[in-house]
């Protein structure tokens, strides 16, 4: 008994000790619980919501791009795709076999799909094929009972109904590259497309709109349980161009196989009515990723279809520059329009001989005749008198040698050289010979077709017209959402005067009239015969390859005898109608030989079409908000 | 000790014993189990299937076993202590061998439709066998070191076998439960100090024997945020669930962490988290209070028992129960590494439920036979 009492005492003590320890441990648990659930509770509540809620972006529909009449140039096409959800079918492979019996599926595609299916969680849809035709969609719908887990999903993809006719204008969209990521989560969506070129690029933010968001409750595996909240985004803005698609289409086709560019604009307000760079490409190829074969084809084409020659092609203006030289001479006060020069077919400077394009010479010519016949010697003379700096200054007044700020990417400045420029950039002084060749638009001088059109519009209007391509939302809003009417747009921007007396401009215009409408003018053969549509123009050709002394002695090869790459560029600028100018064009046919032979006829046809359509005087009929369904592209004429 | 009272309890008829059952404790067990049913119902997304119904059935069977065990004479359990221990040990060896022969870790023995987890059997057996051994020693004998060799071997054998399975959690439970029995039996405190010091020194060596995933668990426990999508994920998500529950919780069936599956094993090891997410700290503390009451009952029964065997058995099993609760709750709150110890009576699991109710059967048996005098070897020779 004694022995047991010892044990009982000891046991009781130890039991109390153990109980005490257990009380301490449970207290620790209570303390920890208090810390987690009361002190830190807010922090964990946030984490719990983060866990639970998955934000999903709702990509906004991209704004459409329409021409001045509301014809849709860039739209969003319903893109039907077949998807398969692995968990809804017992055997994905067998289901795919059945899908393959309805729509075509290559073995490669099947392997790709099986790989995707294995990689993803079973409730996440896998894309089987996209861009289905209506027929394929209906075939799948009809067979739906035999296709467990297969369904049709509608997405939107960008579509350009006029394809290559608008490629250089509109540009295209493509998948976002790593460099373009800005942290905006919208850009990280797998099927999001971003403007990569043209208007699509320049106005990307406006076209893009703002993303909506949907708050989804998800479980730990990412499966959506339900939608908690949804905020609709803002669809992208529609953008209206000043372009007349009918004219654009005509001009594009008129180029045919030639390589070159043309810009048609309204001389009063600078609205670009057509902007063509040929050859072109199909921008629809880029929307879903261009194939390597197509891409290499575009890159290796010697006619450079990817380059927008209208504003990134820099060419010597050749004789189309002569109006600027004439105006610079008149403005210098050193000569008048009566100034006469005898042309023997060449002009000697020291022991260097500068040739006129006409071998026998023009005889004695005044300024108007010099322009009309494009006499090189006359302009060698003017250039020598006034010097390069005055010529360049006048060129700049006419919009040459600097970017005009058109709303398209890739615009190049061209070049109006000065003595200062040469010393600074090339490191040695200007020579008089360089002044002479500058007088006929050769040498260092570079211009773009857009600049040439602007130059011509300025000659026609006497104002510092600046080309524009879009009509802004603000204008539309002030007009109750209606398209800005042609009349309203016409008295739109008020450009400053060029500061040249009308009498000077009249000389340049008379010369251009002579070129096209007086027998003997260099483009008389390419005139417009209908009097009310007659244009005033100026031909030009820009040497690509210098004619060597050896060639001259053996007889100069005709352009047609030389390889394509070595032929001269053919240029033509014009405005019309002659008496009351409204439209101006600047164009180039690369390696087209003489301006009169290839460029002038194309320009004439475009200008005639333009005046017949008379886009600036035609009121658009529809408002942007009431745009009808997508019009089908016109049949090629 | 009056002969009358001892002979009375020795001579108790079965209906008498039934009347002597500790119904208060059984009611508490039912209450805690009901919390479990509710949480299993919630974990299934508001459905009695698949967990709650089966848990209820097991509870019903378990209470039957509890009543039977409690009415068996305490001396019978003492007499069979070594037999039960021996059977448990053989089963442990069997699963180890099967594990080597078969594929990887094996913790179950299938006998017909029933699968038995030998380690669960061993948890009860070790308490029985140690209680019996120490019952037979006098206070002076316990003070002598060589009397401790045999009980240490009794602990070391099953602990070693469980460790090679490898089941770190159960091995730890066995060792800690035995440690508490040694303490209660009156082993001198300085010996524990020596043991702890020695154990501390052996830690680096033990680390080398751990499997990679076990090391990972311990490392993750130290710094769960280091690997939020890997091993630390469970602990992080559990803390988020607990913390977001706040004071009153998100409401029954409203626990987003548990229902959206961010919470791992919400019906078993992490069920306490699910409870605290839906019922807040109020719910968590209420459950802890219920557990505390059960443990207090255990203490009262142990202290009231007239036999050393009964005292050691009741308090040993109660302490094991305490350990279950503490380790599980500390684990889900990020205080201990994730070792896979269920929350007693609440976590879904058949073996655990049955072995726990078996243990409480023994504890209540001690209560029923509280005045029974037990001899050195289970006889009635006192």
GROMACS .gro file of C-alpha atoms in nm, chain A residues 1 3-4 6-8 10-23 25-26 28-30 32-38 40-49 51-52 217-221 225-226, chain B residues 1 134-135 137-140 180 183-184 186-187 189 233 237 239-240 242-244 246-247 250 256-257 260-262 272 276 280-281 285 288 292 295 299 308 311-312 315 319 322 325-326 329-330 333-335 376:
model
  102
    1UNK     CA    1   0.000   0.000   0.000
    3UNK     CA    2   0.451   0.151  -0.232
    4UNK     CA    3   0.135   0.233  -0.424
    6UNK     CA    4   0.425   0.673  -0.366
    7UNK     CA    5   0.321   0.583  -0.714
    8UNK     CA    6  -0.011   0.764  -0.680
   10UNK     CA    7   0.415   1.063  -0.829
   11UNK     CA    8   0.148   0.995  -1.090
   12UNK     CA    9  -0.066   1.287  -0.973
   13UNK     CA   10   0.231   1.524  -0.982
   14UNK     CA   11   0.331   1.404  -1.327
   15UNK     CA   12  -0.028   1.423  -1.449
   16UNK     CA   13  -0.047   1.785  -1.337
   17UNK     CA   14   0.286   1.853  -1.506
   18UNK     CA   15   0.164   1.696  -1.828
   19UNK     CA   16  -0.170   1.873  -1.803
   20UNK     CA   17   0.010   2.202  -1.754
   21UNK     CA   18   0.219   2.141  -2.063
   22UNK     CA   19  -0.091   2.057  -2.259
   23UNK     CA   20  -0.262   2.375  -2.146
   25UNK     CA   21   0.037   2.400  -2.604
   26UNK     CA   22  -0.336   2.455  -2.654
   28UNK     CA   23  -0.024   2.843  -2.826
   29UNK     CA   24  -0.276   2.712  -3.076
   30UNK     CA   25  -0.532   2.965  -2.958
   32UNK     CA   26  -0.185   3.136  -3.336
   33UNK     CA   27  -0.549   3.119  -3.431
   34UNK     CA   28  -0.602   3.470  -3.296
   35UNK     CA   29  -0.302   3.595  -3.493
   36UNK     CA   30  -0.415   3.439  -3.822
   37UNK     CA   31  -0.787   3.495  -3.797
   38UNK     CA   32  -0.806   3.830  -3.620
   40UNK     CA   33  -0.380   3.917  -4.005
   41UNK     CA   34  -0.729   3.842  -4.125
   42UNK     CA   35  -0.755   4.131  -4.372
   43UNK     CA   36  -0.438   4.026  -4.550
   44UNK     CA   37  -0.563   3.671  -4.592
   45UNK     CA   38  -0.906   3.787  -4.703
   46UNK     CA   39  -0.739   3.970  -4.991
   47UNK     CA   40  -0.533   3.663  -5.077
   48UNK     CA   41  -0.842   3.447  -5.066
   49UNK     CA   42  -1.025   3.677  -5.309
   51UNK     CA   43  -0.735   3.304  -5.535
   52UNK     CA   44  -1.099   3.287  -5.604
  217UNK     CA   45  -1.492   3.269  -5.983
  218UNK     CA   46  -1.248   2.989  -6.048
  219UNK     CA   47  -1.141   2.688  -5.854
  220UNK     CA   48  -0.786   2.580  -5.780
  221UNK     CA   49  -0.755   2.418  -6.125
  225UNK     CA   50  -1.749   2.827  -6.159
  226UNK     CA   51  -1.955   3.138  -6.236
  638UNK     CA   52  -0.949   0.049   0.001
  771UNK     CA   53   0.494   0.005  -1.540
  772UNK     CA   54   0.198  -0.121  -1.339
  774UNK     CA   55   0.708  -0.177  -1.109
  775UNK     CA   56   0.741  -0.006  -0.775
  776UNK     CA   57   0.834   0.359  -0.748
  777UNK     CA   58   1.188   0.259  -0.645
  817UNK     CA   59   0.443   1.066  -2.183
  820UNK     CA   60   0.683   1.046  -1.756
  821UNK     CA   61   0.356   0.950  -1.592
  823UNK     CA   62   0.756   0.826  -1.271
  824UNK     CA   63   1.079   0.795  -1.465
  826UNK     CA   64   1.302   1.388  -1.493
  870UNK     CA   65   0.130   2.555  -5.149
  874UNK     CA   66  -0.349   2.794  -4.887
  876UNK     CA   67  -0.324   2.985  -4.380
  877UNK     CA   68  -0.516   3.187  -4.635
  879UNK     CA   69  -0.791   3.026  -4.188
  880UNK     CA   70  -0.706   3.394  -4.203
  881UNK     CA   71  -0.983   3.480  -4.447
  883UNK     CA   72  -1.183   3.590  -3.964
  884UNK     CA   73  -1.384   3.600  -3.645
  887UNK     CA   74  -1.761   3.296  -4.424
  893UNK     CA   75  -1.431   2.952  -5.098
  894UNK     CA   76  -1.088   2.811  -5.026
  897UNK     CA   77  -1.285   2.581  -5.492
  898UNK     CA   78  -1.026   2.317  -5.403
  899UNK     CA   79  -0.752   2.559  -5.308
  909UNK     CA   80  -0.990   2.198  -3.927
  913UNK     CA   81  -1.224   2.768  -3.930
  917UNK     CA   82  -1.419   3.162  -3.810
  918UNK     CA   83  -1.215   3.169  -3.490
  922UNK     CA   84  -1.217   2.771  -3.056
  925UNK     CA   85  -1.086   2.316  -2.935
  929UNK     CA   86  -1.035   2.017  -2.406
  932UNK     CA   87  -0.924   1.558  -2.235
  936UNK     CA   88  -0.768   1.325  -1.671
  945UNK     CA   89  -0.177   0.214  -1.177
  948UNK     CA   90  -0.430   0.542  -1.453
  949UNK     CA   91  -0.153   0.491  -1.704
  952UNK     CA   92  -0.398   0.912  -1.927
  956UNK     CA   93  -0.244   1.218  -2.405
  959UNK     CA   94  -0.422   1.536  -2.718
  962UNK     CA   95  -0.539   1.728  -3.190
  963UNK     CA   96  -0.234   1.940  -3.123
  966UNK     CA   97  -0.416   2.187  -3.564
  967UNK     CA   98  -0.059   2.313  -3.533
  970UNK     CA   99  -0.182   2.664  -3.894
  971UNK     CA  100   0.175   2.636  -4.015
  972UNK     CA  101   0.330   2.570  -3.672
 1013UNK     CA  102   0.095  -0.726  -1.067
   0.00000   0.00000   0.00000
